[in-house]
XYZ file of C-alpha atoms in Angstrom:
418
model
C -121.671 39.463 -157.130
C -120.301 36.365 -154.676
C -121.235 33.201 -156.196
C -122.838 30.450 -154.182
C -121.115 28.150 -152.353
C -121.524 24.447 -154.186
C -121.620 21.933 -152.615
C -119.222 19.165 -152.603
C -120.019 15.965 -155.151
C -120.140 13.404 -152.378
C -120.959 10.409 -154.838
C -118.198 7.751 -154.508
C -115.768 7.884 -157.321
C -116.032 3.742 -157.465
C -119.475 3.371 -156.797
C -119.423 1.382 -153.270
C -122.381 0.950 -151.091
C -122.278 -0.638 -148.308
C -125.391 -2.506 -147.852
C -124.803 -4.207 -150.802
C -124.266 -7.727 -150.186
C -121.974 -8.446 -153.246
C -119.422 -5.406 -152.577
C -119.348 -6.618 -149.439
C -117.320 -9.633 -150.225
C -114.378 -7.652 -150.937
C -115.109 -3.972 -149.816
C -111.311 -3.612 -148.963
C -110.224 -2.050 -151.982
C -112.897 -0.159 -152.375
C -112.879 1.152 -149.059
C -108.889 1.595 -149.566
C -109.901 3.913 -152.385
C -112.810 6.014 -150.595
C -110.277 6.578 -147.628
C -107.763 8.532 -150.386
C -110.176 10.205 -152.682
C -113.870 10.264 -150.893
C -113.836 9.746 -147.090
C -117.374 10.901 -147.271
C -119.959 9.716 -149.757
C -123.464 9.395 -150.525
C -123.903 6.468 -152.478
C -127.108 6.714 -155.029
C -127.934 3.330 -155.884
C -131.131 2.127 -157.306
C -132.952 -0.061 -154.656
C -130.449 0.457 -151.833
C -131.410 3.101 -148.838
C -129.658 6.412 -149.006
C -127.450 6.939 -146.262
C -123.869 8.799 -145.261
C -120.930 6.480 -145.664
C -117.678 7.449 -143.639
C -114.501 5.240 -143.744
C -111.829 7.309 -141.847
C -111.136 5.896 -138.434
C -110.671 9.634 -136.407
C -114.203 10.960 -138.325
C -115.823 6.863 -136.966
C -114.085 7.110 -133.879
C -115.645 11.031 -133.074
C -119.401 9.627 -134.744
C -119.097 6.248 -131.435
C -118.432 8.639 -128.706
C -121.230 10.813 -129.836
C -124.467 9.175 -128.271
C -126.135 12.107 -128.342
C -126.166 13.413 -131.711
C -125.953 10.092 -133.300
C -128.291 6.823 -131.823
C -128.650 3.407 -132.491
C -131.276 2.247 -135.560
C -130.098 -1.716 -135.072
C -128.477 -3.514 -138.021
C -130.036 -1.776 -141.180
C -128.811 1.167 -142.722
C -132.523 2.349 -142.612
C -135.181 3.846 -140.635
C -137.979 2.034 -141.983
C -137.492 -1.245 -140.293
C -136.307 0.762 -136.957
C -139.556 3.105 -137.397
C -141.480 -0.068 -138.001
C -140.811 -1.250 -134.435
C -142.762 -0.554 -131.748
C -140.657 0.998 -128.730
C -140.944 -1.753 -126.324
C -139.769 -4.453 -128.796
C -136.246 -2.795 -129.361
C -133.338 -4.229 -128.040
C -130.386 -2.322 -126.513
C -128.317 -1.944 -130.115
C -131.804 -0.104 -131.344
C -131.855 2.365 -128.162
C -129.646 4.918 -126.704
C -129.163 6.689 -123.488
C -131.502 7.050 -120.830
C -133.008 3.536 -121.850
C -130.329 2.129 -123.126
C -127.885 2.930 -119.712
C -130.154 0.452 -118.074
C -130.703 -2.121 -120.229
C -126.910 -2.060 -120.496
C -126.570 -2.708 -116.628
C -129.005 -5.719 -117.093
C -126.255 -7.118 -119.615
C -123.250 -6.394 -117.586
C -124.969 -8.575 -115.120
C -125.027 -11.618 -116.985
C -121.702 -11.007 -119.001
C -119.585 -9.454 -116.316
C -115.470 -11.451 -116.542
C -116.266 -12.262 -113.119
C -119.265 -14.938 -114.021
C -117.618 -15.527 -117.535
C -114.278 -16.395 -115.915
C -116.548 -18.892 -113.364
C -117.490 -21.505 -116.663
C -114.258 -20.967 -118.741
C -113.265 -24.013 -117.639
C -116.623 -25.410 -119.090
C -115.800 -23.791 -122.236
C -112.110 -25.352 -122.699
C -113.032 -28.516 -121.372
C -115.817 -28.073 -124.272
C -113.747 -26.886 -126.990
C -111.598 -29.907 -126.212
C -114.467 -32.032 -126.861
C -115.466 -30.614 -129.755
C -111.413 -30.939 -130.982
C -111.410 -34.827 -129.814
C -114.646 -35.496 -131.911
C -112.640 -35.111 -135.316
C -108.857 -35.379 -134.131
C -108.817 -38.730 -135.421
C -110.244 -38.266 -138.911
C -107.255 -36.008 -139.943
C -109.929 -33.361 -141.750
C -112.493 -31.402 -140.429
C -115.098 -28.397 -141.476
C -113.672 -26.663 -138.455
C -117.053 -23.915 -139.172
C -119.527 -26.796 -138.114
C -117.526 -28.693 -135.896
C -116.325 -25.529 -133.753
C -116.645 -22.546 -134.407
C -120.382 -22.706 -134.566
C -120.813 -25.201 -131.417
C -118.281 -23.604 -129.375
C -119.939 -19.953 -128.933
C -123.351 -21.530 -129.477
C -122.555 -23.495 -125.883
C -120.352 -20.782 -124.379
C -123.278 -18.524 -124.089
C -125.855 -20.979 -123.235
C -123.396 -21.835 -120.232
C -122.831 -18.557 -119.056
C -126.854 -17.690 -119.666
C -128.132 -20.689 -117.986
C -129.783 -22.636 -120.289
C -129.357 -26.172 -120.883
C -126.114 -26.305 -123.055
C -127.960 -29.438 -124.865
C -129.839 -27.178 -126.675
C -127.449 -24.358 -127.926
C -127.326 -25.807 -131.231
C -130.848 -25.351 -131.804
C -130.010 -21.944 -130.379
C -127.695 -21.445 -132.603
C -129.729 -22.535 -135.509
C -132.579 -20.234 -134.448
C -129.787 -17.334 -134.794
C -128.387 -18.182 -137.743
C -131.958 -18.870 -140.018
C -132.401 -14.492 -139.084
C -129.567 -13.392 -141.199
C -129.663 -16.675 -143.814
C -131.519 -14.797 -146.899
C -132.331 -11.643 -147.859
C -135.895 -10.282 -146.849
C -136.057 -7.446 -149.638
C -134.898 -4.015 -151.431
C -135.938 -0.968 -151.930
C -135.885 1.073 -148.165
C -135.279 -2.709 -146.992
C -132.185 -3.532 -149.252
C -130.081 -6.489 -148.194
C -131.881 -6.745 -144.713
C -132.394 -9.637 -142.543
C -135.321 -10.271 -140.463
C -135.680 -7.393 -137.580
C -134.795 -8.681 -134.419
C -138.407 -8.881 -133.506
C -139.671 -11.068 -136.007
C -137.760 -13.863 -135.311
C -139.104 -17.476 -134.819
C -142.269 -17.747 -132.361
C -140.517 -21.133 -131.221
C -137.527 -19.070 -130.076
C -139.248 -16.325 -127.880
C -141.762 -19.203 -126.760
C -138.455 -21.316 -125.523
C -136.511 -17.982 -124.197
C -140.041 -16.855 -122.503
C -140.387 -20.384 -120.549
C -136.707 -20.292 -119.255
C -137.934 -17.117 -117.665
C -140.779 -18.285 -116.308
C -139.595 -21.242 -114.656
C -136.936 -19.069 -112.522
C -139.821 -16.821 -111.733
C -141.746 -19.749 -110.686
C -139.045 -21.917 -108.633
C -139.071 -21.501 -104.952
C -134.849 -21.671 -105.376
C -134.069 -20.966 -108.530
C -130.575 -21.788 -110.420
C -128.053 -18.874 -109.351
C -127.366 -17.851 -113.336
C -126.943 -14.963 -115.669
C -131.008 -15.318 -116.336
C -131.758 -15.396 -112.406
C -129.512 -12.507 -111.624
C -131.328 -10.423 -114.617
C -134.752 -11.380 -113.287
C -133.707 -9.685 -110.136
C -132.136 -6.780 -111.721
C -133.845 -3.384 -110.195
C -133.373 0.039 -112.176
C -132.186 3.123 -110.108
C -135.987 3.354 -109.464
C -136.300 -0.109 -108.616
C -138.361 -0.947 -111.533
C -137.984 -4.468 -113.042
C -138.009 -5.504 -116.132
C -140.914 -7.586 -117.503
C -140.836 -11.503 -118.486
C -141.607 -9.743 -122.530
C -138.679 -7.710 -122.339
C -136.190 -9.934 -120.414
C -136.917 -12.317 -123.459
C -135.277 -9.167 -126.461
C -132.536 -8.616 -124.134
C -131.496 -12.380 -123.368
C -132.378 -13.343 -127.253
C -130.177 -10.072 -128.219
C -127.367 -11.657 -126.268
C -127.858 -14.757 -127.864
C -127.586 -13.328 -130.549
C -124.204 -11.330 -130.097
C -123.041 -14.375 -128.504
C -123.255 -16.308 -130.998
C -122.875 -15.534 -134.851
C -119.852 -12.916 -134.090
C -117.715 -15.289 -131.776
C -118.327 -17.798 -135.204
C -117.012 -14.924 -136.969
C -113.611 -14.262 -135.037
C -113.094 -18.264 -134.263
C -113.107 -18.666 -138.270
C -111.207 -15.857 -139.184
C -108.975 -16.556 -136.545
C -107.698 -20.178 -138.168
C -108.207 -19.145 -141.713
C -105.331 -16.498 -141.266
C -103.592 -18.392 -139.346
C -103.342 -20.938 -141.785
C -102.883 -18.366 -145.067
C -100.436 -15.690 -143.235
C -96.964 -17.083 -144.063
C -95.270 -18.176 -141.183
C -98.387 -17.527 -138.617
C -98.927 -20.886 -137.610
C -95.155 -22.292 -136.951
C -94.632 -19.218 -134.567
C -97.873 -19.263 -132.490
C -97.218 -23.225 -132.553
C -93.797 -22.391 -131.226
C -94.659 -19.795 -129.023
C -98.327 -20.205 -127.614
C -98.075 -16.162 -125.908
C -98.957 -14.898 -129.341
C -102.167 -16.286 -128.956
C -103.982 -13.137 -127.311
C -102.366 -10.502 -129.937
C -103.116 -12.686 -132.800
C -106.713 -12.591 -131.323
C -106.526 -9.118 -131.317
C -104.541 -8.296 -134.895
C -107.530 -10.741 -136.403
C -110.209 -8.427 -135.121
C -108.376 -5.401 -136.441
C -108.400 -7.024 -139.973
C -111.318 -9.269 -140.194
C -113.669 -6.964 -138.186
C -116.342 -9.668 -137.297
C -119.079 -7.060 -137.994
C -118.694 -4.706 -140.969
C -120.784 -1.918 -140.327
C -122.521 0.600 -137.633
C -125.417 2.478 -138.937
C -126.198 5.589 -137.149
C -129.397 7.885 -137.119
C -128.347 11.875 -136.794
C -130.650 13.116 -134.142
C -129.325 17.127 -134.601
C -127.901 19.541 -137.282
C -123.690 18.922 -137.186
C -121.012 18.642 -139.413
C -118.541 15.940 -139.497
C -115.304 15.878 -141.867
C -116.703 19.232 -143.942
C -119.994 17.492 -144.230
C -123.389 18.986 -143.085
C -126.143 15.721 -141.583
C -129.359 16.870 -140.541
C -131.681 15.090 -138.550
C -132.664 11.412 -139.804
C -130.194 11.641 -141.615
C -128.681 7.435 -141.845
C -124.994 7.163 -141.282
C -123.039 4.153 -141.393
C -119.455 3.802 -140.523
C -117.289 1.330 -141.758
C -115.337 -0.404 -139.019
C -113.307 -2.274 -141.194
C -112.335 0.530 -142.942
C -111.137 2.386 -139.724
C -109.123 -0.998 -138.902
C -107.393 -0.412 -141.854
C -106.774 3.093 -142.124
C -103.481 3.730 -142.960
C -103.217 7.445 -141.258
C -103.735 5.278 -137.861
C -102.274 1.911 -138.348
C -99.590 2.842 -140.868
C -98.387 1.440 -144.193
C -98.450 -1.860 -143.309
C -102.103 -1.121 -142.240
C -103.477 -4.139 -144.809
C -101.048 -6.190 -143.537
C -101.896 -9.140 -140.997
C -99.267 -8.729 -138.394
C -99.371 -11.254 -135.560
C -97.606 -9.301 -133.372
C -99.024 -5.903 -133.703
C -100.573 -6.079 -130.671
C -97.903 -7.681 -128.456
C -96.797 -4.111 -127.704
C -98.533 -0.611 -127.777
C -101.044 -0.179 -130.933
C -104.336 2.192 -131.237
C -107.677 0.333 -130.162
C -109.446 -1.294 -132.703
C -113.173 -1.077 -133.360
C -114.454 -4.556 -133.443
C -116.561 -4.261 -130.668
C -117.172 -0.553 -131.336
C -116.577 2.462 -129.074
C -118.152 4.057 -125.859
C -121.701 3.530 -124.620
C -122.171 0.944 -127.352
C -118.919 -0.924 -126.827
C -119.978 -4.752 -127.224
C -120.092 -6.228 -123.447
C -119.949 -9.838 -125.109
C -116.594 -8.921 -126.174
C -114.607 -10.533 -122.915
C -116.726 -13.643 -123.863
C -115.918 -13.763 -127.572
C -112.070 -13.683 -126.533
C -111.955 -16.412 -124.407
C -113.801 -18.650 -126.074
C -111.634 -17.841 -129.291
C -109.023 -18.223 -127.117
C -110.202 -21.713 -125.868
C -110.807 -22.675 -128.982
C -107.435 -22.039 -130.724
C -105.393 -23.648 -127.530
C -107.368 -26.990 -127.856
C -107.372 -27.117 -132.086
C -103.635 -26.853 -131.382
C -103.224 -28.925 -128.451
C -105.036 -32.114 -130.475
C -103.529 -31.438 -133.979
C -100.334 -30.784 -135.795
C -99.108 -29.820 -139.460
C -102.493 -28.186 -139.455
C -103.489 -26.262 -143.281
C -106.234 -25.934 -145.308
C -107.595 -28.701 -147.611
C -105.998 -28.812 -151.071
C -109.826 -28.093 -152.685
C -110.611 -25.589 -150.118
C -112.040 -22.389 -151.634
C -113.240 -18.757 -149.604
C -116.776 -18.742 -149.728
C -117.865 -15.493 -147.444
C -121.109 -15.551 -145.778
C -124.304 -14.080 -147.389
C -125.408 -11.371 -145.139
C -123.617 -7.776 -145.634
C -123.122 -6.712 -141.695
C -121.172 -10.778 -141.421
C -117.379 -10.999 -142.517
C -116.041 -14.784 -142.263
C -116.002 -17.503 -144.418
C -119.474 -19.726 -144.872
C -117.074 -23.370 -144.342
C -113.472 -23.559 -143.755
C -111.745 -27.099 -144.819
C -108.588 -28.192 -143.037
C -106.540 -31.222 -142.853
C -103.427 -32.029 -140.214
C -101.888 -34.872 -138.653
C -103.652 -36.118 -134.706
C -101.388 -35.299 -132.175
């Protein structure tokens, strides 16, 4: 008589799950371990949702080209906040394909290089303002003083809106992912993008109105997606041009913070990083990219299966929540080899594999020529204004609360005012 088939214990050996807000601030080894002994688990965790974790970068890379078996949920690695939404509140990283082809033309028109590459001069001569504020003191919180202004008034500028008020943007952004909401099917979840602050729709909704309104209006990212036509020349309404410009904001903001603070801390704790992009200022762009690879701004892409398949041995069925762990694929060894979880700053002056930072496909970030430059900006005019640059003596890594956020919450330097 054949026996039946078991199937396979996909609880992970170490006990990881990824919405877990204190795993998350130090999954590596963890993940390290899941990529040798359990590239596919089911973590069963009291008060946490159940979902499928996968940490291999070809079994991620197959799950972000798949649009069609596997859609966008947002955030959360659950569908009771995205089932809790009502359709015409969701924002493009909560839709997929038919929807979300047009909403993503509507984006590309505000963040195409072409009007990005119009203000970068805005956004250096900026980030050298920011730099000139606290060359003199010879210390600085370089989090607060910029790399949470800089992106905050990068994408105001290339939006439109009056760059004078991109730190309350900013703030607005940052209070949605500041403290946990609850547990259970909600576990470690921030507020859903559309239950943030009344003020901030009410401020976002006006903007629109008053191009609508002008007789000439300002020729900006806002303008040009007010005049936006679908393929059937519908337009989008004043309600839903304010989730799409608020999701930008959004993008824009906290994940550029992300990569600007990475970006100096391991520049400053990778031994001999700083004296050779200080002597040789073309090692700026693969740095950039070598920091996304290992400190992936955003940790995480849930998924929701929409059809019976089987990825890596594994059988998903629909509803089924999967989350991939992008920096687990940055890091997988099979891809980047054995010096995969080490920071190499020139890894990327030659040939290497893509990285997922800004994900893969249909989905692929369209902030992400933003974030670079104004990272790039950023480093050029912290280097420009300061030398002997390093972390403060009493300077300890504190990473930021919220699970889906890698970078540090303040980061402490001292140098010498060029």
């Amino acid at each position: 008589m054949t026996q039946p088939e078991t199937a396979p214990d996909l609880r992970p050996p170490n006990g990881y799950h990824p919405a877990d807000p204190d795993e998350a601030r130090d999954p590596y080894p963890a993940l390290a371990d899941l990529r040798r002994r359990c590239p596919v688990s089911r973590p069963e965790r009291d008060g946490f949702p159940p979902l499928t974790l996968f940490v291999r970068y070809d079994d991620i890379t197959g799950i972000l080209r798949d649009y069609r078996t596997f859609g966008n949920i947002g955030f959360f690695p659950s569908l009771a906040p995205y089932r809790a939404m009502p359709d015409e509140r969701r924002s493009i990283i909560e839709m997929d394909p038919p929807r979300h082809t047009a909403v993503r033309r509507l984006n590309l028109i505000a963040m195409k290089p072409a009007a990005i590459d119009a203000v970068v001069p805005r956004i250096e001569a900026t980030a050298r303002t920011l730099v000139d504020g606290f060359r003199a003191d010879g210390s600085a919180e370089l989090v607060r003083r910029l790399a949470v202004p800089l992106p905050a008034d990068a994408i105001a500028t290339v939006l439109g809106l009056p760059t004078d008020d991109a730190d309350m943007i900013h703030e607005w952004v940052e209070s949605t992912f500041s403290e946990p909401v609850g547990r259970g099917e909600d576990a470690g979840m921030a507020k859903p993008m559309s239950d943030l602050d009344g003020g901030f729709t009410g401020y976002l909704l006006g903007e629109v109105r008053r191009r609508r309104e002008a007789v000439d209006p300002p020729d900006d990212a806002i303008t040009r997606m007010l005049r936006y036509r679908t393929d059937d020349g519908a337009a989008f309404s004043d309600d839903e041009l304010v989730i799409h410009i608020r999701t930008l904001l959004m993008a824009g903001n906290e994940t550029t913070t992300s990569l600007i603070s990475n970006l100096v801390y391991r520049l400053l704790t990778v031994p001999g990083a700083y004296d050779a992009v200080v002597a040789d200022r073309s090692l700026v762009e693969p740095l950039i990219e070598e920091c996304l690879r290992y400190d992936s701004p955003l940790t995480q892409f849930p998924r929701r299966c929409f059809a019976p398949t089987t990825v890596a041995g594994v059988a998903l069925q629909p509803d089924d929540v999967v989350v991939v762990s992008l920096p687990s694929a940055n890091h997988d060894e099979a891809v980047w080899g054995d010096d995969a979880g080490e920071f190499r700053i020139d890894r990327f002056a030659g040939q290497a594999p893509d990285h997922l930072s800004f994900g893969l496909g249909v989905h692929h970030c369209v902030g992400s020529y933003l974030a670079r430059r104004t990272a790039r900006a950023a480093l050029h005019a912290l280097l420009d204004a300061t030398g002997d640059l390093s972390l403060a003596p009493d300077f300890r890594y504190d990473k930021v609360w919220f699970f889906e956020f890698w970078r540090p919450k303040r980061l402490d330097v001292i140098f010498r005012s060029r």
